Amino acid sequence: NTAPSVFPLASCCTSTSRTCRDRQVVCLVTGFSPSSVKIQWNSAGVTQKGKNFPEMMARNGLYTQTSMLTILASDWKSDTYQCSVTHDGTGKTVSKKFLEPSLVKPPSAPITTKGSAGNLSSMPEVFLVPPSLEDLYIAQNATITCLVSDLETPSRPNISCSRRNGDTLTLESTEPVPHPNGTYSATSTLRVSVEEWQAGEEFTFTVKHQDIPSAEVKTINKNREVSLRAPSIYIFPPHAEELALQKWATITCLVSGFWPRNILVTWTRKDRNIPQEAYTNIGPMREAGEEESYFIYSKLRIQASEWQKGDTYFCMVVHEGLPKIFNQRNVDKTSVPEVEDQGVCAEGEEGESDPLWTPVTFIVLFLLCLVYSASVTLLKVR
């Protein structure tokens, strides 16, 4: 479980802009896992209702969510608006206050970056990000990331790492990155073998920086006490009505009933990975009425002409609950059932079907047979 980082952002405007009548304050919550955070706004002890945007999952498996509150400039009171974020996974609550944003100075004047976005300086935070499923089971490369956020100065933090037995490990560090709110963040990555991580080896990170009063020490290892539930995989070809338009073909893959929620869903064609930009994953999300169970929905959209070529498309699923960690389902154009053209005839138009036509035809044919039989019998008697 990884606790979130919270960044308070406030809109700026010029003194002659009419938009100064309204102010937007945004609470950016990022880098947390598992999902589900509760965001509350508070002003002078009164709870305010903000607009929460859907959470998004990054490729590293961590989540980001934002909430925005719009207020009248005349109602703005310095140092009274506060955003409080509670993370269910870690039980941690983080609160950040918003200061009165300064008016933007003319372009000729120097602009002070630090604090100009209305941020309130806070203590730096350290987060350890475990390897993603893609790294572990596809790239076969276990990478642990140490992220230090909310740094006030751009100097690189001193980060060291060791195993449980005390052996020192080598890290790859990057230069601090500036952010719009005037703070900096820095990362260091540790590459270990997949076998070490899967075996539950513990790694300890120690972070030192001039903005941190005392060294921050954190440990990380794979949680081996999680009960596993394998997902069910269902793949669906494009609908015949969509194909009839001869423009797009949408293939969908539903993966449901799994636990824990960490899962990887990708697509391949002719044994080649399809770029992530070509498909959209929605989830993982909790199953309705189910406890400790999740589902994810993946949608692949291609040109109808590509689908008609007859290539086979695979929905690839990686989850720890699967017997071999990996499973797939495939589909091609032969999977689409033939749909008969059911014409609709308007009343009185050609092609109208009379429900009495069949019985009348039967009666006429019966009478013709009866007359024919009688005629043959009469001729034989004569």
XYZ file of C-alpha atoms in Angstrom:
382
model
C 0.000 0.000 0.000
C 1.240 3.467 -0.951
C -0.083 6.665 0.636
C -0.942 9.610 -1.647
C 0.830 12.901 -2.175
C -1.451 15.952 -2.064
C -0.705 19.146 -3.987
C -2.843 22.290 -3.417
C -3.208 24.373 -6.591
C -5.011 27.711 -6.983
C -5.821 29.628 -10.157
C -4.121 32.917 -10.936
C -5.474 35.828 -12.973
C -4.508 39.348 -13.992
C -5.957 42.370 -12.237
C -7.869 43.398 -15.396
C -9.311 39.959 -16.179
C -13.029 39.466 -15.694
C -12.440 35.868 -14.659
C -11.111 37.168 -11.367
C -14.713 37.127 -10.185
C -14.313 33.352 -9.793
C -11.462 31.363 -8.330
C -10.733 27.665 -8.762
C -8.762 25.690 -6.246
C -7.663 22.181 -7.165
C -6.617 19.331 -4.929
C -4.237 17.035 -6.836
C -3.940 13.590 -5.220
C -1.312 11.384 -6.817
C 0.862 8.316 -6.358
C -1.454 6.172 -4.207
C -2.336 2.476 -4.191
C -4.762 0.786 -3.822
C -7.424 3.065 -5.264
C -10.240 4.812 -3.415
C -9.551 8.092 -1.640
C -12.049 10.408 0.037
C -11.591 14.108 -0.768
C -13.293 16.728 1.427
C -13.246 20.524 1.243
C -13.520 22.720 4.284
C -13.809 26.486 4.719
C -14.054 28.126 8.143
C -15.307 24.853 9.626
C -17.991 24.382 6.935
C -17.811 21.431 4.529
C -17.828 22.497 0.871
C -18.847 20.318 -2.078
C -16.234 20.095 -4.832
C -16.262 18.431 -8.241
C -14.380 15.144 -8.147
C -12.906 13.817 -11.387
C -12.484 10.064 -12.069
C -9.311 8.470 -10.818
C -6.699 7.384 -13.357
C -4.142 4.578 -13.123
C -0.621 5.155 -14.405
C 1.547 2.468 -16.011
C 3.377 1.988 -12.695
C 0.114 0.888 -11.039
C -0.322 4.038 -8.924
C -3.437 6.211 -9.038
C -4.165 9.921 -9.438
C -7.366 11.835 -8.710
C -8.295 15.527 -8.661
C -11.045 17.584 -7.095
C -11.921 21.194 -7.958
C -13.784 23.837 -5.976
C -15.049 27.067 -7.598
C -15.681 30.089 -5.366
C -16.392 33.790 -5.801
C -13.366 36.020 -5.447
C -15.360 38.155 -3.021
C -15.826 35.105 -0.760
C -12.160 34.243 -0.737
C -10.662 34.422 2.711
C -6.968 33.857 2.988
C -5.809 30.663 4.677
C -9.319 29.240 5.207
C -9.815 26.812 2.323
C -8.530 23.345 3.059
C -8.480 20.015 1.197
C -8.445 16.811 3.279
C -7.665 13.458 1.650
C -8.201 10.095 3.354
C -6.676 6.981 1.776
C -8.537 3.753 2.545
C -5.577 1.485 1.840
C -3.191 3.056 4.354
C -5.684 4.864 6.601
C -3.607 8.020 6.234
C -5.239 11.473 6.094
C -3.416 14.423 4.501
C -4.705 18.015 4.731
C -3.443 20.987 2.725
C -4.490 24.649 2.977
C -4.720 27.217 0.181
C -3.280 30.701 0.457
C -4.490 33.756 -1.440
C -2.855 33.525 -4.908
C -1.034 36.678 -5.929
C -2.060 38.534 -9.075
C 0.136 37.761 -12.051
C 2.714 40.480 -12.595
C 3.275 42.079 -16.006
C 5.608 40.088 -18.315
C 8.372 42.677 -17.861
C 8.545 41.997 -14.149
C 10.216 38.874 -12.788
C 7.815 36.153 -11.730
C 8.524 34.267 -8.560
C 7.782 30.587 -9.110
C 7.928 29.378 -5.570
C 4.641 29.933 -3.784
C 3.052 31.836 -6.678
C 0.479 29.094 -7.297
C -0.907 29.384 -3.819
C 0.883 26.347 -2.396
C 1.616 26.010 1.251
C 5.074 24.606 1.894
C 4.999 21.228 3.631
C 7.390 18.528 4.717
C 8.835 16.360 1.921
C 7.344 12.889 1.615
C 8.975 9.599 0.633
C 7.153 6.866 -1.309
C 8.341 3.414 -2.362
C 6.766 2.089 -5.559
C 6.887 -1.707 -6.074
C 7.574 -3.336 -9.459
C 4.649 -3.370 -11.879
C 3.184 -6.607 -13.255
C 4.433 -5.601 -16.699
C 7.997 -5.347 -15.381
C 7.811 -8.622 -13.466
C 6.160 -10.944 -15.961
C 6.759 -9.387 -19.387
C 10.011 -7.429 -19.170
C 11.349 -9.810 -16.478
C 12.879 -6.799 -14.755
C 11.998 -5.951 -11.150
C 12.390 -2.216 -10.506
C 11.678 -0.526 -7.175
C 11.305 3.259 -7.275
C 11.924 5.649 -4.401
C 10.076 8.932 -4.944
C 10.773 12.027 -2.826
C 8.205 14.808 -3.298
C 7.517 18.315 -1.935
C 11.172 19.361 -1.868
C 11.612 23.118 -1.484
C 15.162 23.237 -2.822
C 16.442 21.710 -6.092
C 19.399 19.875 -4.573
C 19.498 16.110 -5.131
C 18.595 14.039 -2.037
C 21.022 11.457 -0.682
C 19.273 8.091 -1.094
C 20.813 4.756 -0.124
C 19.432 1.215 -0.110
C 20.323 -2.110 1.500
C 19.052 -5.681 1.758
C 17.844 -7.279 4.951
C 21.339 -8.693 5.609
C 22.852 -5.197 5.379
C 24.394 -5.435 1.888
C 24.470 -2.025 0.178
C 22.852 -1.814 -3.252
C 23.473 0.499 -6.202
C 20.770 3.003 -7.172
C 20.145 4.979 -10.350
C 19.194 8.560 -9.409
C 17.826 11.457 -11.442
C 18.084 15.203 -11.043
C 15.184 16.887 -9.159
C 12.244 17.840 -11.379
C 10.437 21.196 -10.853
C 6.626 21.313 -10.585
C 4.116 24.143 -11.232
C 3.426 24.571 -7.524
C 7.047 25.543 -6.854
C 8.228 22.238 -5.365
C 10.639 19.596 -6.646
C 10.610 15.821 -6.766
C 13.421 13.310 -7.221
C 13.500 9.580 -7.898
C 15.977 6.765 -7.481
C 15.445 3.275 -8.905
C 16.725 -0.079 -7.743
C 16.951 -3.050 -10.094
C 16.716 -6.476 -8.467
C 16.074 -9.966 -9.785
C 12.493 -11.128 -10.189
C 13.294 -14.159 -8.020
C 14.430 -11.925 -5.139
C 11.238 -9.898 -5.208
C 8.971 -12.946 -5.505
C 10.760 -14.609 -2.588
C 9.820 -11.690 -0.311
C 13.268 -10.108 0.078
C 13.088 -6.873 2.098
C 14.737 -3.649 0.892
C 15.414 -0.617 3.084
C 15.719 2.925 1.691
C 17.271 5.802 3.650
C 16.640 9.365 2.426
C 18.571 12.429 3.569
C 18.036 16.011 2.388
C 18.446 19.523 3.757
C 14.629 19.945 3.711
C 14.192 16.819 5.886
C 15.024 17.368 9.578
C 16.076 13.748 10.140
C 16.745 10.800 7.832
C 13.625 9.114 6.463
C 13.825 5.289 6.518
C 11.316 3.062 4.705
C 11.215 -0.621 3.807
C 9.417 -2.538 1.059
C 8.850 -6.184 0.178
C 6.241 -8.294 -1.568
C 3.137 -8.959 0.503
C 2.819 -12.745 0.551
C -0.268 -12.871 2.776
C -2.767 -11.855 0.074
C -5.471 -14.386 -0.820
C -5.630 -14.926 -4.584
C -8.695 -15.234 -6.810
C -8.157 -15.949 -10.510
C -9.982 -13.799 -13.063
C -12.493 -15.010 -15.639
C -11.802 -13.740 -19.168
C -14.471 -13.087 -21.804
C -13.751 -11.691 -25.276
C -16.363 -10.314 -27.676
C -16.033 -9.617 -31.439
C -17.336 -6.422 -33.065
C -21.099 -6.199 -33.402
C -22.498 -6.950 -36.865
C -24.311 -3.602 -36.942
C -21.027 -1.750 -36.354
C -19.300 -3.753 -39.099
C -22.151 -2.965 -41.505
C -21.088 0.716 -41.340
C -17.667 -0.339 -42.706
C -15.739 2.187 -40.619
C -14.728 0.863 -37.184
C -14.504 -2.515 -35.470
C -14.563 -2.627 -31.648
C -13.284 -5.720 -29.846
C -13.957 -5.920 -26.108
C -12.473 -7.987 -23.304
C -14.111 -8.358 -19.889
C -11.959 -9.672 -17.030
C -13.876 -10.192 -13.787
C -13.923 -11.815 -10.359
C -10.251 -11.381 -9.433
C -8.341 -10.432 -6.286
C -6.052 -8.621 -5.562
C -6.852 -5.713 -7.838
C -3.388 -5.489 -9.458
C -3.787 -6.766 -13.027
C -2.354 -6.193 -16.496
C -4.496 -6.343 -19.665
C -2.896 -5.846 -23.095
C -3.626 -6.796 -26.727
C -1.585 -8.540 -29.417
C -1.976 -9.245 -33.135
C 0.197 -11.651 -35.117
C 2.295 -12.184 -31.971
C 3.058 -8.464 -31.843
C 2.035 -6.089 -29.070
C -0.601 -3.532 -30.016
C 0.343 0.033 -28.911
C -1.368 1.191 -25.744
C -2.841 4.169 -27.616
C -5.053 1.784 -29.620
C -7.014 0.433 -26.643
C -8.608 1.743 -23.466
C -8.735 -0.007 -20.091
C -11.526 0.928 -17.702
C -10.836 -0.212 -14.143
C -10.019 -2.171 -12.145
C -13.282 -1.458 -10.346
C -15.007 -3.225 -7.509
C -17.710 -5.711 -8.467
C -21.230 -4.599 -7.493
C -22.437 -6.604 -4.536
C -19.222 -8.603 -4.364
C -16.680 -8.435 -1.551
C -12.966 -8.623 -2.335
C -13.596 -8.911 -6.085
C -12.760 -6.629 -9.027
C -13.323 -6.364 -12.777
C -11.664 -4.526 -15.661
C -12.997 -3.782 -19.142
C -10.704 -3.328 -22.146
C -11.810 -1.904 -25.502
C -9.743 -2.234 -28.697
C -10.831 -0.084 -31.663
C -9.469 -0.774 -35.142
C -10.399 0.033 -38.724
C -13.127 -2.218 -40.137
C -10.857 -2.974 -43.106
C -8.188 -4.297 -40.717
C -10.730 -6.614 -39.094
C -11.830 -7.977 -42.466
C -8.274 -9.182 -43.187
C -8.988 -12.110 -40.872
C -6.132 -11.648 -38.396
C -6.523 -13.086 -34.901
C -6.532 -10.681 -31.949
C -5.559 -11.755 -28.432
C -6.600 -10.276 -25.089
C -3.618 -10.902 -22.783
C -4.169 -10.981 -18.995
C -1.488 -11.104 -16.305
C -2.619 -11.749 -12.716
C -1.061 -13.559 -9.775
C -4.211 -15.637 -9.265
C -3.858 -17.378 -12.641
C -2.216 -20.837 -12.580
C 0.611 -19.684 -14.864
C 0.274 -15.961 -14.028
C -0.647 -15.430 -17.682
C -3.743 -16.257 -19.768
C -5.295 -15.081 -23.024
C -8.419 -15.254 -25.184
C -8.523 -14.778 -28.949
C -11.066 -13.702 -31.552
C -11.204 -13.206 -35.345
C -13.819 -12.400 -37.974
C -15.083 -16.001 -38.059
C -16.369 -15.402 -34.521
C -18.987 -12.925 -35.756
C -22.338 -14.696 -36.294
C -24.154 -14.162 -39.572
C -27.113 -11.824 -39.112
C -29.983 -12.298 -41.558
C -31.424 -9.199 -43.172
C -34.895 -8.876 -41.707
C -36.765 -6.535 -44.020
C -39.736 -4.552 -42.720
C -42.706 -4.157 -45.030
C -45.005 -1.193 -44.595
C -48.743 -1.773 -44.731
C -50.081 -1.766 -48.296
C -46.615 -1.930 -49.921
C -45.287 -4.643 -52.197
C -43.976 -7.609 -50.236
C -46.713 -7.421 -47.565
C -47.377 -10.808 -46.019
C -51.036 -11.912 -45.683
C -51.510 -14.264 -42.692
C -54.438 -15.997 -44.572
C -52.389 -16.731 -47.688
C -50.965 -20.059 -46.479
C -54.285 -21.698 -45.417
C -56.066 -20.430 -48.590
C -53.355 -21.931 -50.775
C -53.696 -25.231 -48.954
C -57.487 -25.325 -49.473
C -57.188 -24.501 -53.205
C -54.604 -27.230 -53.757
C -56.713 -29.702 -51.810
C -59.797 -29.002 -53.984
C -57.734 -29.292 -57.182
C -56.451 -32.693 -56.081
C -59.965 -33.790 -55.196
C -61.367 -32.780 -58.618
C -58.443 -34.483 -60.383
C -58.981 -37.747 -58.469
C -62.716 -37.740 -59.212
C -62.079 -37.133 -62.926
C -59.609 -40.029 -63.153
C -62.025 -42.390 -61.378
C -64.923 -41.402 -63.703
C -62.793 -42.081 -66.779
C -61.790 -45.509 -65.490
C -65.468 -46.461 -64.829
C -66.421 -45.521 -68.358
